[in-house]
Amino acid sequence: RAFLYRLWKGNVSSKMLNPRLQKAMKDYLTANKHGVRFRGKREAGLSRAQLLCQLRSRARVRTLDGTEAPFSALGWRRLVPAVPLSQLHPRGLRSCAVVMSAGAILNSSLGEEIDSHDAVLRFNSAPTRGYEKDVGNKTTVRIINSQILTNPSHHFVDSSLYKDVILVAWDPAPYSANLNLWYKKPDYNLFTPYIQHRQRNPNQPFYILHPKFIWQLWDIIQENTKEKIQPNPPSSGFIGILIMMSMCREVHVYEYIPSVRQTELCHYHELYYDAACTLGAYHPLLYEKLLVQRLNTGTQGDLHRKGKVVLPGFQAVHC
Ligand code: C5P
């Protein structure tokens, strides 16, 4: 519990994590499997307003548009949706919800509040059926990692989870964001299932995030953190928060910073326990959360009881 109180105040470091998680973080730093070379400088003292302006100017959402090699020569300009993600709601949505998949959302009764937003973002294979009372049933956007597209157990082609929603997929690319290298050696080959899905469902908005956007987010997290963060992409949760900040005037994030219901149950829909899901091992999740905690404009009561953070969308940020 002491750790949770300190997390709410933004006053934690990786040294307070259990030894197993600390070891995992250290091993990822040594491995540096994506070839990260941080060239920025660390500036941990920015104010909330300064941070928001930095995010607004540098964390612009970017998806593959088929104009760069190797995708240009492969006909991707005609394969990707004609309307870019940023233009789907050109006048912006008013209020949006980002629903994390954390076990702590169980017994929250947040479903009704979540569904009252204009748009709702969910992640990977997180279901709503059977969990409506706690997570709601509206889904507008779903962010999926490349394993969802490639692992047959997720039934990407025929599961209703991936129908009638805006899909945004991503895969860890090299830090250099060299698209030729990435295309030849993705973490999981999302390109083939993406092409098939686009051909079979040309009217469904379905995008792949540009590696430059993902690593830009990583740079911003590292610049604003005193410690050396894991040299791996930010979690889907952080990516999703930034996508909604660019599409909505106000963003309500549920169970990213854990509420009093904090638990080691990884996902609300799965009987699997691991503290790494909430605090991070591969992803720099603890540092993402500390950054989001600094941006919160919601009340302490909502943070503690609902695990809710309220953030302004970029249209509402004046720099
Ligand atoms: O596990 P998955 O990536 O599908 O979960 C979606 C996002 O929810 C994660 O990327 C992470 O940001 C957040 N999450 C969390 N705590 C958990 C589980 C997920 O913060 N226990």
mmCIF file of C-alpha atoms and ligand atoms in Angstrom:
data_model
loop_
_atom_site.group_PDB
_atom_site.id
_atom_site.type_symbol
_atom_site.label_atom_id
_atom_site.label_comp_id
_atom_site.label_asym_id
_atom_site.label_seq_id
_atom_site.Cartn_x
_atom_site.Cartn_y
_atom_site.Cartn_z
ATOM 1 C CA ARG A 1 0.000 0.000 0.000
ATOM 2 C CA ALA A 2 2.844 2.427 0.787
ATOM 3 C CA PHE A 3 3.994 2.117 -2.829
ATOM 4 C CA LEU A 4 0.505 2.952 -4.106
ATOM 5 C CA TYR A 5 0.300 6.114 -1.963
ATOM 6 C CA ARG A 6 3.656 7.230 -3.318
ATOM 7 C CA LEU A 7 2.614 6.454 -6.914
ATOM 8 C CA TRP A 8 -0.468 8.678 -6.495
ATOM 9 C CA LYS A 9 1.878 11.467 -5.426
ATOM 10 C CA GLY A 10 4.337 10.750 -8.240
ATOM 11 C CA ASN A 11 7.030 9.956 -5.736
ATOM 12 C CA VAL A 12 8.394 6.485 -6.629
ATOM 13 C CA SER A 13 11.488 5.030 -8.235
ATOM 14 C CA SER A 14 12.313 1.641 -9.720
ATOM 15 C CA LYS A 15 14.372 0.910 -6.570
ATOM 16 C CA MET A 16 11.078 0.378 -4.750
ATOM 17 C CA LEU A 17 9.989 -2.426 -7.079
ATOM 18 C CA ASN A 18 10.429 -6.063 -6.131
ATOM 19 C CA PRO A 19 13.860 -7.564 -6.958
ATOM 20 C CA ARG A 20 12.476 -9.689 -9.799
ATOM 21 C CA LEU A 21 11.117 -6.644 -11.637
ATOM 22 C CA GLN A 22 14.320 -4.690 -11.002
ATOM 23 C CA LYS A 23 16.349 -7.565 -12.451
ATOM 24 C CA ALA A 24 14.085 -7.750 -15.514
ATOM 25 C CA MET A 25 14.455 -3.994 -16.110
ATOM 26 C CA LYS A 26 18.242 -4.249 -15.844
ATOM 27 C CA ASP A 27 18.337 -7.155 -18.294
ATOM 28 C CA TYR A 28 16.313 -5.165 -20.840
ATOM 29 C CA LEU A 29 18.744 -2.254 -20.480
ATOM 30 C CA THR A 30 21.674 -4.577 -21.163
ATOM 31 C CA ALA A 31 20.002 -6.340 -24.095
ATOM 32 C CA ASN A 32 18.822 -3.121 -25.826
ATOM 33 C CA LYS A 33 17.228 -5.297 -28.489
ATOM 34 C CA HIS A 34 15.804 -2.387 -30.495
ATOM 35 C CA GLY A 35 19.140 -0.536 -30.721
ATOM 36 C CA VAL A 36 18.019 2.551 -28.793
ATOM 37 C CA ARG A 37 20.508 5.438 -28.739
ATOM 38 C CA PHE A 38 19.113 8.305 -26.721
ATOM 39 C CA ARG A 39 20.487 11.606 -27.999
ATOM 40 C CA GLY A 40 18.204 13.998 -26.142
ATOM 41 C CA LYS A 41 18.855 15.379 -22.709
ATOM 42 C CA ARG A 42 17.053 14.626 -19.494
ATOM 43 C CA GLU A 43 15.099 17.518 -18.065
ATOM 44 C CA ALA A 44 13.000 16.176 -15.236
ATOM 45 C CA GLY A 45 11.595 19.448 -13.944
ATOM 46 C CA LEU A 46 9.059 20.601 -16.556
ATOM 47 C CA SER A 47 5.725 21.956 -15.317
ATOM 48 C CA ARG A 48 2.399 20.405 -16.328
ATOM 49 C CA ALA A 49 1.795 23.160 -18.882
ATOM 50 C CA GLN A 50 5.291 22.780 -20.358
ATOM 51 C CA LEU A 51 4.889 19.014 -20.578
ATOM 52 C CA LEU A 52 1.542 19.351 -22.346
ATOM 53 C CA CYS A 53 3.018 21.749 -24.886
ATOM 54 C CA GLN A 54 5.958 19.429 -25.473
ATOM 55 C CA LEU A 55 3.593 16.524 -26.082
ATOM 56 C CA ARG A 56 1.351 18.596 -28.327
ATOM 57 C CA SER A 57 4.172 19.778 -30.530
ATOM 58 C CA ARG A 58 6.161 16.531 -30.726
ATOM 59 C CA ALA A 59 3.805 13.603 -30.142
ATOM 60 C CA ARG A 60 1.745 14.017 -33.292
ATOM 61 C CA VAL A 61 0.080 10.733 -34.259
ATOM 62 C CA ARG A 62 1.471 9.260 -37.443
ATOM 63 C CA THR A 63 0.403 6.110 -39.312
ATOM 64 C CA LEU A 64 1.839 4.342 -42.354
ATOM 65 C CA ASP A 65 0.501 6.192 -45.407
ATOM 66 C CA GLY A 66 2.241 4.160 -48.105
ATOM 67 C CA THR A 67 4.411 7.009 -49.366
ATOM 68 C CA GLU A 68 7.732 5.667 -48.029
ATOM 69 C CA ALA A 69 9.876 2.696 -49.076
ATOM 70 C CA PRO A 70 9.317 -0.205 -49.002
ATOM 71 C CA PHE A 71 5.563 0.383 -48.739
ATOM 72 C CA SER A 72 5.334 2.828 -51.663
ATOM 73 C CA ALA A 73 6.563 0.218 -54.143
ATOM 74 C CA LEU A 74 4.183 -2.369 -52.667
ATOM 75 C CA GLY A 75 1.070 -0.348 -53.479
ATOM 76 C CA TRP A 76 0.292 0.654 -49.900
ATOM 77 C CA ARG A 77 -0.867 4.116 -50.882
ATOM 78 C CA ARG A 78 -4.034 2.492 -52.205
ATOM 79 C CA LEU A 79 -4.111 -0.147 -49.471
ATOM 80 C CA VAL A 80 -4.316 2.152 -46.429
ATOM 81 C CA PRO A 81 -7.645 3.898 -45.663
ATOM 82 C CA ALA A 82 -8.257 6.961 -47.845
ATOM 83 C CA VAL A 83 -9.193 9.006 -44.763
ATOM 84 C CA PRO A 84 -6.279 9.383 -42.306
ATOM 85 C CA LEU A 85 -6.852 8.593 -38.614
ATOM 86 C CA SER A 86 -6.471 12.267 -37.700
ATOM 87 C CA GLN A 87 -9.280 13.180 -40.129
ATOM 88 C CA LEU A 88 -11.864 10.616 -38.966
ATOM 89 C CA HIS A 89 -13.273 13.167 -36.496
ATOM 90 C CA PRO A 90 -12.011 16.406 -38.029
ATOM 91 C CA ARG A 91 -13.786 18.629 -35.524
ATOM 92 C CA GLY A 92 -12.627 16.532 -32.615
ATOM 93 C CA LEU A 93 -14.574 14.450 -30.135
ATOM 94 C CA ARG A 94 -15.679 16.125 -26.927
ATOM 95 C CA SER A 95 -15.029 13.619 -24.191
ATOM 96 C CA CYS A 96 -13.244 10.263 -24.515
ATOM 97 C CA ALA A 97 -12.504 7.265 -22.307
ATOM 98 C CA VAL A 98 -9.377 5.103 -22.323
ATOM 99 C CA VAL A 99 -10.098 1.812 -20.547
ATOM 100 C CA MET A 100 -7.028 -0.076 -19.365
ATOM 101 C CA SER A 101 -7.287 -3.849 -19.117
ATOM 102 C CA ALA A 102 -6.015 -4.007 -15.516
ATOM 103 C CA GLY A 103 -7.555 -6.461 -13.056
ATOM 104 C CA ALA A 104 -8.163 -3.526 -10.708
ATOM 105 C CA ILE A 105 -11.161 -2.410 -12.792
ATOM 106 C CA LEU A 106 -13.144 -5.445 -11.546
ATOM 107 C CA ASN A 107 -15.895 -4.431 -9.103
ATOM 108 C CA SER A 108 -15.485 -0.762 -10.047
ATOM 109 C CA SER A 109 -19.037 -0.289 -11.431
ATOM 110 C CA LEU A 110 -17.496 2.220 -13.869
ATOM 111 C CA GLY A 111 -19.313 0.821 -16.921
ATOM 112 C CA GLU A 112 -22.057 3.422 -17.090
ATOM 113 C CA GLU A 113 -19.620 6.324 -16.684
ATOM 114 C CA ILE A 114 -17.306 4.871 -19.343
ATOM 115 C CA ASP A 115 -20.148 4.446 -21.862
ATOM 116 C CA SER A 116 -21.280 8.052 -21.319
ATOM 117 C CA HIS A 117 -18.196 9.308 -23.211
ATOM 118 C CA ASP A 118 -18.370 10.162 -26.921
ATOM 119 C CA ALA A 119 -15.721 7.590 -27.765
ATOM 120 C CA VAL A 120 -14.144 4.668 -25.906
ATOM 121 C CA LEU A 121 -10.686 3.188 -26.544
ATOM 122 C CA ARG A 122 -9.874 -0.407 -25.542
ATOM 123 C CA PHE A 123 -6.839 -2.626 -25.934
ATOM 124 C CA ASN A 124 -5.960 -5.914 -27.587
ATOM 125 C CA SER A 125 -8.347 -8.741 -26.713
ATOM 126 C CA ALA A 126 -10.038 -7.033 -23.736
ATOM 127 C CA PRO A 127 -13.734 -8.038 -23.914
ATOM 128 C CA THR A 128 -16.814 -6.146 -22.798
ATOM 129 C CA ARG A 129 -19.334 -9.026 -22.854
ATOM 130 C CA GLY A 130 -19.807 -10.286 -19.309
ATOM 131 C CA TYR A 131 -17.975 -7.290 -17.821
ATOM 132 C CA GLU A 132 -20.370 -4.470 -18.817
ATOM 133 C CA LYS A 133 -21.004 -3.323 -15.252
ATOM 134 C CA ASP A 134 -17.315 -2.579 -14.686
ATOM 135 C CA VAL A 135 -15.978 -1.680 -18.161
ATOM 136 C CA GLY A 136 -19.062 -0.659 -20.200
ATOM 137 C CA ASN A 137 -19.895 -1.985 -23.664
ATOM 138 C CA LYS A 138 -19.094 0.828 -26.091
ATOM 139 C CA THR A 139 -15.920 0.465 -28.170
ATOM 140 C CA THR A 140 -14.925 3.101 -30.724
ATOM 141 C CA VAL A 141 -11.225 2.389 -31.176
ATOM 142 C CA ARG A 142 -9.199 -0.723 -30.420
ATOM 143 C CA ILE A 143 -5.398 -0.687 -30.287
ATOM 144 C CA ILE A 144 -3.878 -4.049 -31.074
ATOM 145 C CA ASN A 145 -0.289 -5.217 -30.928
ATOM 146 C CA SER A 146 1.195 -7.367 -33.670
ATOM 147 C CA GLN A 147 0.711 -10.559 -31.641
ATOM 148 C CA ILE A 148 -3.064 -10.152 -31.897
ATOM 149 C CA LEU A 149 -2.770 -10.211 -35.683
ATOM 150 C CA THR A 150 -0.386 -13.154 -35.838
ATOM 151 C CA ASN A 151 -1.296 -15.518 -32.973
ATOM 152 C CA PRO A 152 -4.167 -17.782 -34.120
ATOM 153 C CA SER A 153 -5.473 -18.024 -30.541
ATOM 154 C CA HIS A 154 -6.826 -14.463 -30.852
ATOM 155 C CA HIS A 155 -9.024 -15.291 -33.904
ATOM 156 C CA PHE A 156 -8.326 -11.858 -35.373
ATOM 157 C CA VAL A 157 -10.096 -12.708 -38.639
ATOM 158 C CA ASP A 158 -13.437 -13.751 -37.172
ATOM 159 C CA SER A 159 -13.732 -12.479 -33.577
ATOM 160 C CA SER A 160 -16.398 -9.795 -33.092
ATOM 161 C CA LEU A 161 -13.921 -7.859 -30.886
ATOM 162 C CA TYR A 162 -12.229 -6.540 -34.017
ATOM 163 C CA LYS A 163 -15.376 -5.704 -36.048
ATOM 164 C CA ASP A 164 -17.232 -2.353 -36.234
ATOM 165 C CA VAL A 165 -14.390 -0.453 -34.554
ATOM 166 C CA ILE A 166 -11.474 1.683 -35.672
ATOM 167 C CA LEU A 167 -8.384 -0.572 -35.511
ATOM 168 C CA VAL A 168 -4.887 0.743 -34.804
ATOM 169 C CA ALA A 169 -2.071 -1.820 -34.892
ATOM 170 C CA TRP A 170 1.578 -1.515 -33.938
ATOM 171 C CA ASP A 171 4.784 -3.559 -33.751
ATOM 172 C CA PRO A 172 8.159 -2.767 -32.140
ATOM 173 C CA ALA A 173 10.485 -1.533 -34.899
ATOM 174 C CA PRO A 174 14.199 -0.719 -34.608
ATOM 175 C CA TYR A 175 14.823 2.634 -32.875
ATOM 176 C CA SER A 176 16.327 3.895 -36.139
ATOM 177 C CA ALA A 177 12.770 3.549 -37.546
ATOM 178 C CA ASN A 178 14.314 2.155 -40.729
ATOM 179 C CA LEU A 179 11.187 0.889 -42.475
ATOM 180 C CA ASN A 180 13.098 -1.457 -44.791
ATOM 181 C CA LEU A 181 14.717 -3.223 -41.833
ATOM 182 C CA TRP A 182 11.408 -3.365 -39.989
ATOM 183 C CA TYR A 183 9.541 -4.738 -43.003
ATOM 184 C CA LYS A 184 12.108 -7.534 -43.382
ATOM 185 C CA LYS A 185 12.196 -8.350 -39.680
ATOM 186 C CA PRO A 186 9.147 -7.205 -37.702
ATOM 187 C CA ASP A 187 8.787 -8.469 -34.130
ATOM 188 C CA TYR A 188 5.660 -10.339 -35.315
ATOM 189 C CA ASN A 189 4.759 -10.164 -39.001
ATOM 190 C CA LEU A 190 1.694 -7.952 -38.943
ATOM 191 C CA PHE A 191 2.042 -6.867 -42.564
ATOM 192 C CA THR A 192 0.553 -9.965 -44.210
ATOM 193 C CA PRO A 193 -2.572 -10.134 -42.003
ATOM 194 C CA TYR A 194 -2.972 -6.339 -42.376
ATOM 195 C CA ILE A 195 -2.996 -6.582 -46.178
ATOM 196 C CA GLN A 196 -5.509 -9.457 -46.076
ATOM 197 C CA HIS A 197 -7.782 -7.617 -43.660
ATOM 198 C CA ARG A 198 -7.693 -4.421 -45.727
ATOM 199 C CA GLN A 199 -8.604 -6.364 -48.867
ATOM 200 C CA ARG A 200 -11.479 -8.208 -47.184
ATOM 201 C CA ASN A 201 -12.775 -5.216 -45.170
ATOM 202 C CA PRO A 202 -11.934 -2.114 -47.234
ATOM 203 C CA ASN A 203 -14.502 0.019 -45.398
ATOM 204 C CA GLN A 204 -13.156 -0.592 -41.888
ATOM 205 C CA PRO A 205 -10.722 2.121 -40.738
ATOM 206 C CA PHE A 206 -7.548 0.173 -39.927
ATOM 207 C CA TYR A 207 -4.132 1.797 -39.481
ATOM 208 C CA ILE A 208 -0.577 0.780 -38.586
ATOM 209 C CA LEU A 209 1.285 3.242 -36.361
ATOM 210 C CA HIS A 210 4.486 4.703 -37.773
ATOM 211 C CA PRO A 211 7.561 3.595 -35.745
ATOM 212 C CA LYS A 212 8.687 7.234 -35.612
ATOM 213 C CA PHE A 213 5.592 8.115 -33.566
ATOM 214 C CA ILE A 214 6.215 5.273 -31.117
ATOM 215 C CA TRP A 215 9.888 6.121 -30.575
ATOM 216 C CA GLN A 216 9.098 9.819 -30.342
ATOM 217 C CA LEU A 217 6.897 8.961 -27.360
ATOM 218 C CA TRP A 218 9.759 6.939 -25.883
ATOM 219 C CA ASP A 219 12.145 9.918 -26.283
ATOM 220 C CA ILE A 220 9.701 12.208 -24.471
ATOM 221 C CA ILE A 221 9.301 9.754 -21.569
ATOM 222 C CA GLN A 222 13.095 9.408 -21.233
ATOM 223 C CA GLU A 223 13.688 13.174 -21.475
ATOM 224 C CA ASN A 224 11.327 13.728 -18.581
ATOM 225 C CA THR A 225 12.605 10.919 -16.340
ATOM 226 C CA LYS A 226 15.676 11.012 -14.086
ATOM 227 C CA GLU A 227 16.335 7.271 -14.278
ATOM 228 C CA LYS A 228 17.366 5.325 -17.380
ATOM 229 C CA ILE A 229 14.163 3.803 -18.706
ATOM 230 C CA GLN A 230 13.833 0.422 -20.440
ATOM 231 C CA PRO A 231 14.957 0.779 -24.102
ATOM 232 C CA ASN A 232 11.701 -0.737 -25.346
ATOM 233 C CA PRO A 233 8.560 0.876 -26.815
ATOM 234 C CA PRO A 234 5.978 2.415 -24.481
ATOM 235 C CA SER A 235 2.997 0.221 -23.612
ATOM 236 C CA SER A 236 -0.176 0.205 -25.711
ATOM 237 C CA GLY A 237 -1.798 2.047 -22.823
ATOM 238 C CA PHE A 238 0.488 5.078 -23.150
ATOM 239 C CA ILE A 239 0.233 5.025 -26.945
ATOM 240 C CA GLY A 240 -3.563 4.936 -26.646
ATOM 241 C CA ILE A 241 -3.665 7.872 -24.240
ATOM 242 C CA LEU A 242 -1.685 10.006 -26.699
ATOM 243 C CA ILE A 243 -3.885 8.975 -29.636
ATOM 244 C CA MET A 244 -7.002 10.022 -27.724
ATOM 245 C CA MET A 245 -5.376 13.306 -26.613
ATOM 246 C CA SER A 246 -4.981 14.144 -30.283
ATOM 247 C CA MET A 247 -8.605 13.224 -31.165
ATOM 248 C CA CYS A 248 -10.602 14.497 -28.137
ATOM 249 C CA ARG A 249 -11.000 17.697 -26.135
ATOM 250 C CA GLU A 250 -10.879 15.785 -22.846
ATOM 251 C CA VAL A 251 -9.577 12.303 -22.045
ATOM 252 C CA HIS A 252 -10.608 10.197 -19.028
ATOM 253 C CA VAL A 253 -8.185 7.327 -18.398
ATOM 254 C CA TYR A 254 -9.398 4.424 -16.226
ATOM 255 C CA GLU A 255 -7.157 2.141 -14.108
ATOM 256 C CA TYR A 256 -3.823 3.155 -15.608
ATOM 257 C CA ILE A 257 -2.663 4.677 -12.335
ATOM 258 C CA PRO A 258 -4.113 1.995 -10.037
ATOM 259 C CA SER A 259 -7.008 2.762 -7.696
ATOM 260 C CA VAL A 260 -7.464 1.374 -4.181
ATOM 261 C CA ARG A 261 -8.520 -1.824 -5.994
ATOM 262 C CA GLN A 262 -4.887 -2.374 -7.113
ATOM 263 C CA THR A 263 -4.181 -6.069 -7.574
ATOM 264 C CA GLU A 264 -1.572 -8.323 -9.141
ATOM 265 C CA LEU A 265 -4.341 -9.738 -11.363
ATOM 266 C CA CYS A 266 -2.923 -8.784 -14.744
ATOM 267 C CA HIS A 267 -6.154 -8.421 -16.782
ATOM 268 C CA TYR A 268 -9.786 -8.226 -15.687
ATOM 269 C CA HIS A 269 -10.654 -10.971 -18.157
ATOM 270 C CA GLU A 270 -7.928 -13.515 -17.381
ATOM 271 C CA LEU A 271 -6.831 -15.514 -14.321
ATOM 272 C CA TYR A 272 -3.183 -14.577 -14.467
ATOM 273 C CA TYR A 273 -1.242 -12.771 -11.740
ATOM 274 C CA ASP A 274 1.907 -10.722 -12.368
ATOM 275 C CA ALA A 275 2.918 -7.367 -10.877
ATOM 276 C CA ALA A 276 4.837 -6.634 -14.105
ATOM 277 C CA CYS A 277 1.516 -5.995 -15.907
ATOM 278 C CA THR A 278 0.874 -2.933 -13.727
ATOM 279 C CA LEU A 279 4.437 -1.789 -13.008
ATOM 280 C CA GLY A 280 6.279 -2.870 -16.145
ATOM 281 C CA ALA A 281 9.158 -5.130 -17.067
ATOM 282 C CA TYR A 282 9.532 -4.954 -20.860
ATOM 283 C CA HIS A 283 7.705 -1.612 -21.230
ATOM 284 C CA PRO A 284 8.829 1.551 -19.362
ATOM 285 C CA LEU A 285 5.374 1.402 -17.769
ATOM 286 C CA LEU A 286 6.256 2.813 -14.331
ATOM 287 C CA TYR A 287 7.797 5.903 -15.966
ATOM 288 C CA GLU A 288 4.850 6.321 -18.347
ATOM 289 C CA LYS A 289 2.561 6.335 -15.336
ATOM 290 C CA LEU A 290 4.680 8.885 -13.474
ATOM 291 C CA LEU A 291 4.484 11.166 -16.507
ATOM 292 C CA VAL A 292 0.701 10.760 -16.803
ATOM 293 C CA GLN A 293 0.348 11.371 -13.058
ATOM 294 C CA ARG A 294 2.060 14.743 -13.576
ATOM 295 C CA LEU A 295 -0.478 15.646 -16.273
ATOM 296 C CA ASN A 296 -3.600 14.754 -14.248
ATOM 297 C CA THR A 297 -6.182 17.519 -13.858
ATOM 298 C CA GLY A 298 -8.750 15.254 -12.163
ATOM 299 C CA THR A 299 -9.422 15.053 -8.445
ATOM 300 C CA GLN A 300 -7.512 12.937 -5.928
ATOM 301 C CA GLY A 301 -10.821 11.284 -4.990
ATOM 302 C CA ASP A 302 -11.371 10.104 -8.588
ATOM 303 C CA LEU A 303 -7.773 8.890 -8.750
ATOM 304 C CA HIS A 304 -8.052 6.852 -5.561
ATOM 305 C CA ARG A 305 -11.599 5.516 -5.949
ATOM 306 C CA LYS A 306 -11.926 5.187 -9.734
ATOM 307 C CA GLY A 307 -8.287 4.951 -10.788
ATOM 308 C CA LYS A 308 -9.219 7.859 -13.068
ATOM 309 C CA VAL A 309 -6.907 10.464 -14.564
ATOM 310 C CA VAL A 310 -8.364 13.399 -16.540
ATOM 311 C CA LEU A 311 -6.234 14.968 -19.281
ATOM 312 C CA PRO A 312 -6.876 17.826 -21.679
ATOM 313 C CA GLY A 313 -6.894 17.001 -25.368
ATOM 314 C CA PHE A 314 -4.355 18.861 -27.513
ATOM 315 C CA GLN A 315 -7.051 21.162 -28.935
ATOM 316 C CA ALA A 316 -7.683 22.387 -25.405
ATOM 317 C CA VAL A 317 -3.982 23.059 -24.743
ATOM 318 C CA HIS A 318 -2.776 26.613 -25.361
ATOM 319 C CA CYS A 319 0.951 27.053 -25.817
HETATM 320 O O1 C5P B 1 -1.815 -6.027 -21.449
HETATM 321 P P1 C5P B 1 -2.303 -5.058 -22.481
HETATM 322 O O2 C5P B 1 -1.159 -4.373 -23.200
HETATM 323 O O3 C5P B 1 -3.278 -5.633 -23.449
HETATM 324 O O4 C5P B 1 -3.085 -3.952 -21.666
HETATM 325 C C1 C5P B 1 -3.393 -2.704 -22.244
HETATM 326 C C2 C5P B 1 -2.691 -1.599 -21.483
HETATM 327 O O5 C5P B 1 -3.283 -1.429 -20.193
HETATM 328 C C3 C5P B 1 -1.233 -1.897 -21.203
HETATM 329 O O6 C5P B 1 -0.448 -1.575 -22.341
HETATM 330 C C4 C5P B 1 -0.949 -1.018 -20.001
HETATM 331 O O7 C5P B 1 -0.655 0.291 -20.395
HETATM 332 C C5 C5P B 1 -2.294 -1.038 -19.258
HETATM 333 N N1 C5P B 1 -2.315 -2.008 -18.145
HETATM 334 C C6 C5P B 1 -1.985 -1.587 -16.868
HETATM 335 N N2 C5P B 1 -2.020 -2.461 -15.819
HETATM 336 C C7 C5P B 1 -2.392 -3.741 -16.009
HETATM 337 C C8 C5P B 1 -2.734 -4.197 -17.295
HETATM 338 C C9 C5P B 1 -2.694 -3.301 -18.354
HETATM 339 O O8 C5P B 1 -1.633 -0.425 -16.685
HETATM 340 N N3 C5P B 1 -2.452 -4.569 -14.947
#
